[in-house]
Amino acid sequence: MKNRIGWTTCPSIGGEYAVAELLDGGVVGNGIISFATKAQAQEFIDSGQADELGWRGSVPKSRE
């Protein structure tokens, strides 16, 4: 099992962008939430909310 080393954004279904785990070796893991734009997804990471959500293990409704 690879360890999470951070978070990344990646294209998702329907033109949205997901916030996903960044694992050892540059592997992209599970997406935890998606946003309409890449900037919104990056802001979620930068704000620390991805860390909080990742530790809690629950996923809120997708933000628009």
Short mmCIF file of N, CA, C and O in Angstrom, two decimals:
data_model
loop_
_atom_site.label_atom_id
_atom_site.label_comp_id
_atom_site.label_asym_id
_atom_site.label_seq_id
_atom_site.Cartn_x
_atom_site.Cartn_y
_atom_site.Cartn_z
N MET A 1 0.84 -1.19 0.00
CA MET A 1 0.00 0.00 0.00
C MET A 1 0.88 1.25 0.00
O MET A 1 1.82 1.35 0.77
N LYS A 2 0.57 2.17 -0.87
CA LYS A 2 1.35 3.40 -0.97
C LYS A 2 0.85 4.43 0.04
O LYS A 2 -0.33 4.46 0.37
N ASN A 3 1.74 5.27 0.50
CA ASN A 3 1.39 6.32 1.46
C ASN A 3 0.99 7.60 0.75
O ASN A 3 1.58 7.95 -0.28
N ARG A 4 0.03 8.31 1.32
CA ARG A 4 -0.35 9.61 0.78
C ARG A 4 0.73 10.62 1.14
O ARG A 4 1.12 10.75 2.29
N ILE A 5 1.20 11.35 0.12
CA ILE A 5 2.22 12.37 0.36
C ILE A 5 1.66 13.78 0.16
O ILE A 5 2.35 14.76 0.40
N GLY A 6 0.43 13.86 -0.29
CA GLY A 6 -0.20 15.17 -0.50
C GLY A 6 -1.48 15.03 -1.29
O GLY A 6 -2.09 13.96 -1.32
N TRP A 7 -1.85 16.13 -1.93
CA TRP A 7 -3.09 16.19 -2.71
C TRP A 7 -2.79 16.77 -4.08
O TRP A 7 -1.83 17.54 -4.24
N THR A 8 -3.61 16.44 -5.04
CA THR A 8 -3.47 16.98 -6.39
C THR A 8 -4.85 17.20 -7.00
O THR A 8 -5.84 16.72 -6.45
N THR A 9 -4.89 17.94 -8.09
CA THR A 9 -6.13 18.07 -8.85
C THR A 9 -6.00 17.24 -10.12
O THR A 9 -4.89 17.04 -10.62
N CYS A 10 -7.12 16.75 -10.61
CA CYS A 10 -7.10 15.99 -11.86
C CYS A 10 -8.45 16.12 -12.54
O CYS A 10 -9.47 16.34 -11.87
N PRO A 11 -8.46 16.02 -13.87
CA PRO A 11 -9.73 16.09 -14.59
C PRO A 11 -10.67 14.99 -14.12
O PRO A 11 -10.24 13.88 -13.81
N SER A 12 -11.95 15.31 -14.07
CA SER A 12 -12.96 14.37 -13.63
C SER A 12 -14.08 14.29 -14.67
O SER A 12 -14.03 14.96 -15.71
N ILE A 13 -15.08 13.52 -14.39
CA ILE A 13 -16.21 13.33 -15.29
C ILE A 13 -16.97 14.64 -15.49
O ILE A 13 -17.14 15.42 -14.55
N GLY A 14 -17.42 14.90 -16.69
CA GLY A 14 -18.26 16.06 -16.98
C GLY A 14 -17.51 17.38 -17.00
O GLY A 14 -18.12 18.43 -16.82
N GLY A 15 -16.20 17.34 -17.17
CA GLY A 15 -15.42 18.58 -17.24
C GLY A 15 -15.10 19.17 -15.89
O GLY A 15 -14.54 20.26 -15.80
N GLU A 16 -15.42 18.49 -14.80
CA GLU A 16 -15.09 18.98 -13.46
C GLU A 16 -13.65 18.58 -13.12
O GLU A 16 -12.99 17.85 -13.87
N TYR A 17 -13.18 19.07 -11.97
CA TYR A 17 -11.86 18.72 -11.47
C TYR A 17 -12.00 18.12 -10.09
O TYR A 17 -12.69 18.65 -9.24
N ALA A 18 -11.31 16.99 -9.88
CA ALA A 18 -11.35 16.30 -8.60
C ALA A 18 -10.13 16.65 -7.78
O ALA A 18 -9.06 16.92 -8.32
N VAL A 19 -10.30 16.64 -6.47
CA VAL A 19 -9.20 16.68 -5.53
C VAL A 19 -8.93 15.22 -5.19
O VAL A 19 -9.83 14.50 -4.75
N ALA A 20 -7.71 14.77 -5.43
CA ALA A 20 -7.36 13.37 -5.24
C ALA A 20 -6.08 13.23 -4.43
O ALA A 20 -5.25 14.14 -4.40
N GLU A 21 -5.93 12.08 -3.81
CA GLU A 21 -4.72 11.78 -3.07
C GLU A 21 -3.54 11.67 -4.02
O GLU A 21 -3.67 11.11 -5.11
N LEU A 22 -2.40 12.21 -3.61
CA LEU A 22 -1.15 12.02 -4.33
C LEU A 22 -0.33 11.03 -3.50
O LEU A 22 -0.03 11.29 -2.33
N LEU A 23 -0.03 9.89 -4.09
CA LEU A 23 0.64 8.81 -3.37
C LEU A 23 2.11 8.72 -3.75
O LEU A 23 2.55 9.33 -4.73
N ASP A 24 2.86 7.94 -2.96
CA ASP A 24 4.27 7.69 -3.26
C ASP A 24 4.46 7.36 -4.73
O ASP A 24 3.63 6.66 -5.31
N GLY A 25 5.52 7.86 -5.32
CA GLY A 25 5.84 7.55 -6.71
C GLY A 25 5.03 8.36 -7.70
O GLY A 25 5.04 8.05 -8.89
N GLY A 26 4.30 9.38 -7.23
CA GLY A 26 3.53 10.23 -8.13
C GLY A 26 2.23 9.60 -8.60
O GLY A 26 1.61 10.09 -9.54
N VAL A 27 1.80 8.54 -7.94
CA VAL A 27 0.55 7.87 -8.29
C VAL A 27 -0.63 8.67 -7.75
O VAL A 27 -0.60 9.14 -6.61
N VAL A 28 -1.67 8.84 -8.57
CA VAL A 28 -2.88 9.54 -8.13
C VAL A 28 -3.84 8.51 -7.56
O VAL A 28 -4.14 7.50 -8.20
N GLY A 29 -4.30 8.77 -6.34
CA GLY A 29 -5.19 7.85 -5.66
C GLY A 29 -6.65 8.25 -5.82
O GLY A 29 -7.04 8.83 -6.84
N ASN A 30 -7.44 7.98 -4.81
CA ASN A 30 -8.87 8.24 -4.84
C ASN A 30 -9.19 9.72 -4.81
O ASN A 30 -8.58 10.48 -4.07
N GLY A 31 -10.17 10.10 -5.60
CA GLY A 31 -10.71 11.45 -5.54
C GLY A 31 -11.66 11.56 -4.36
O GLY A 31 -12.37 10.60 -4.04
N ILE A 32 -11.64 12.71 -3.67
CA ILE A 32 -12.51 12.85 -2.51
C ILE A 32 -13.64 13.84 -2.72
O ILE A 32 -14.64 13.79 -2.01
N ILE A 33 -13.49 14.76 -3.67
CA ILE A 33 -14.51 15.76 -3.93
C ILE A 33 -14.22 16.38 -5.29
O ILE A 33 -13.06 16.39 -5.73
N SER A 34 -15.23 16.86 -5.98
CA SER A 34 -14.99 17.49 -7.28
C SER A 34 -15.58 18.89 -7.31
O SER A 34 -16.50 19.21 -6.58
N PHE A 35 -15.00 19.71 -8.19
CA PHE A 35 -15.36 21.11 -8.33
C PHE A 35 -15.53 21.46 -9.80
O PHE A 35 -15.01 20.78 -10.67
N ALA A 36 -16.22 22.55 -10.05
CA ALA A 36 -16.47 22.99 -11.42
C ALA A 36 -15.19 23.44 -12.13
O ALA A 36 -15.06 23.27 -13.33
N THR A 37 -14.24 24.01 -11.38
CA THR A 37 -13.01 24.51 -11.99
C THR A 37 -11.77 23.98 -11.27
O THR A 37 -11.83 23.63 -10.08
N LYS A 38 -10.66 23.97 -11.98
CA LYS A 38 -9.39 23.55 -11.39
C LYS A 38 -8.98 24.52 -10.28
O LYS A 38 -8.44 24.10 -9.25
N ALA A 39 -9.25 25.81 -10.46
CA ALA A 39 -8.90 26.81 -9.45
C ALA A 39 -9.64 26.55 -8.13
O ALA A 39 -9.05 26.68 -7.05
N GLN A 40 -10.91 26.17 -8.21
CA GLN A 40 -11.67 25.86 -7.00
C GLN A 40 -11.09 24.63 -6.30
O GLN A 40 -10.99 24.60 -5.06
N ALA A 41 -10.72 23.63 -7.08
CA ALA A 41 -10.14 22.42 -6.51
C ALA A 41 -8.81 22.73 -5.82
O ALA A 41 -8.54 22.27 -4.71
N GLN A 42 -7.97 23.55 -6.47
CA GLN A 42 -6.68 23.92 -5.88
C GLN A 42 -6.87 24.76 -4.62
O GLN A 42 -6.14 24.59 -3.65
N GLU A 43 -7.85 25.64 -4.61
CA GLU A 43 -8.14 26.45 -3.43
C GLU A 43 -8.53 25.56 -2.24
O GLU A 43 -8.14 25.81 -1.10
N PHE A 44 -9.30 24.50 -2.52
CA PHE A 44 -9.70 23.55 -1.48
C PHE A 44 -8.46 22.89 -0.87
O PHE A 44 -8.37 22.74 0.35
N ILE A 45 -7.50 22.51 -1.71
CA ILE A 45 -6.25 21.92 -1.22
C ILE A 45 -5.46 22.93 -0.41
O ILE A 45 -5.03 22.66 0.72
N ASP A 46 -5.29 24.13 -0.97
CA ASP A 46 -4.47 25.16 -0.33
C ASP A 46 -5.03 25.61 1.01
O ASP A 46 -4.28 26.00 1.91
N SER A 47 -6.34 25.54 1.17
CA SER A 47 -6.99 25.98 2.41
C SER A 47 -6.82 24.97 3.55
O SER A 47 -7.15 25.27 4.69
N GLY A 48 -6.35 23.77 3.24
CA GLY A 48 -6.21 22.73 4.26
C GLY A 48 -7.44 21.86 4.43
O GLY A 48 -7.44 20.91 5.21
N GLN A 49 -8.50 22.18 3.70
CA GLN A 49 -9.73 21.42 3.84
C GLN A 49 -9.58 19.99 3.32
O GLN A 49 -10.25 19.08 3.82
N ALA A 50 -8.71 19.77 2.35
CA ALA A 50 -8.50 18.41 1.85
C ALA A 50 -7.89 17.54 2.95
O ALA A 50 -8.30 16.39 3.12
N ASP A 51 -6.95 18.09 3.70
CA ASP A 51 -6.35 17.34 4.80
C ASP A 51 -7.40 16.99 5.84
O ASP A 51 -7.47 15.86 6.32
N GLU A 52 -8.22 17.96 6.19
CA GLU A 52 -9.27 17.74 7.18
C GLU A 52 -10.25 16.66 6.70
O GLU A 52 -10.58 15.74 7.44
N LEU A 53 -10.69 16.77 5.47
CA LEU A 53 -11.64 15.81 4.93
C LEU A 53 -11.01 14.42 4.78
O LEU A 53 -11.64 13.41 5.09
N GLY A 54 -9.77 14.39 4.36
CA GLY A 54 -9.07 13.12 4.20
C GLY A 54 -8.90 12.36 5.49
O GLY A 54 -9.02 11.14 5.54
N TRP A 55 -8.65 13.07 6.58
CA TRP A 55 -8.50 12.41 7.89
C TRP A 55 -9.83 11.96 8.43
O TRP A 55 -9.94 10.94 9.09
N ARG A 56 -10.87 12.73 8.17
CA ARG A 56 -12.20 12.40 8.69
C ARG A 56 -12.80 11.20 7.97
O ARG A 56 -13.53 10.43 8.54
N GLY A 57 -12.50 11.11 6.67
CA GLY A 57 -12.97 9.96 5.91
C GLY A 57 -14.38 10.09 5.37
O GLY A 57 -14.88 9.18 4.73
N SER A 58 -15.03 11.23 5.58
CA SER A 58 -16.38 11.41 5.03
C SER A 58 -16.31 12.43 3.92
O SER A 58 -15.43 13.27 3.88
N VAL A 59 -17.24 12.35 3.02
CA VAL A 59 -17.25 13.22 1.84
C VAL A 59 -18.53 14.01 1.80
O VAL A 59 -19.62 13.45 1.79
N PRO A 60 -18.43 15.36 1.81
CA PRO A 60 -19.64 16.17 1.69
C PRO A 60 -20.16 16.16 0.25
O PRO A 60 -19.49 15.64 -0.64
N LYS A 61 -21.30 16.74 0.03
CA LYS A 61 -21.83 16.85 -1.32
C LYS A 61 -20.89 17.70 -2.17
O LYS A 61 -20.22 18.58 -1.67
N SER A 62 -20.87 17.41 -3.46
CA SER A 62 -20.01 18.15 -4.38
C SER A 62 -20.34 19.63 -4.34
O SER A 62 -21.51 20.02 -4.28
N ARG A 63 -19.32 20.47 -4.36
CA ARG A 63 -19.50 21.92 -4.33
C ARG A 63 -19.60 22.47 -5.73
O ARG A 63 -18.93 22.01 -6.62
N GLU A 64 -20.41 23.48 -5.89
CA GLU A 64 -20.54 24.10 -7.21
C GLU A 64 -20.12 25.54 -7.14
O GLU A 64 -20.17 26.18 -6.18
#
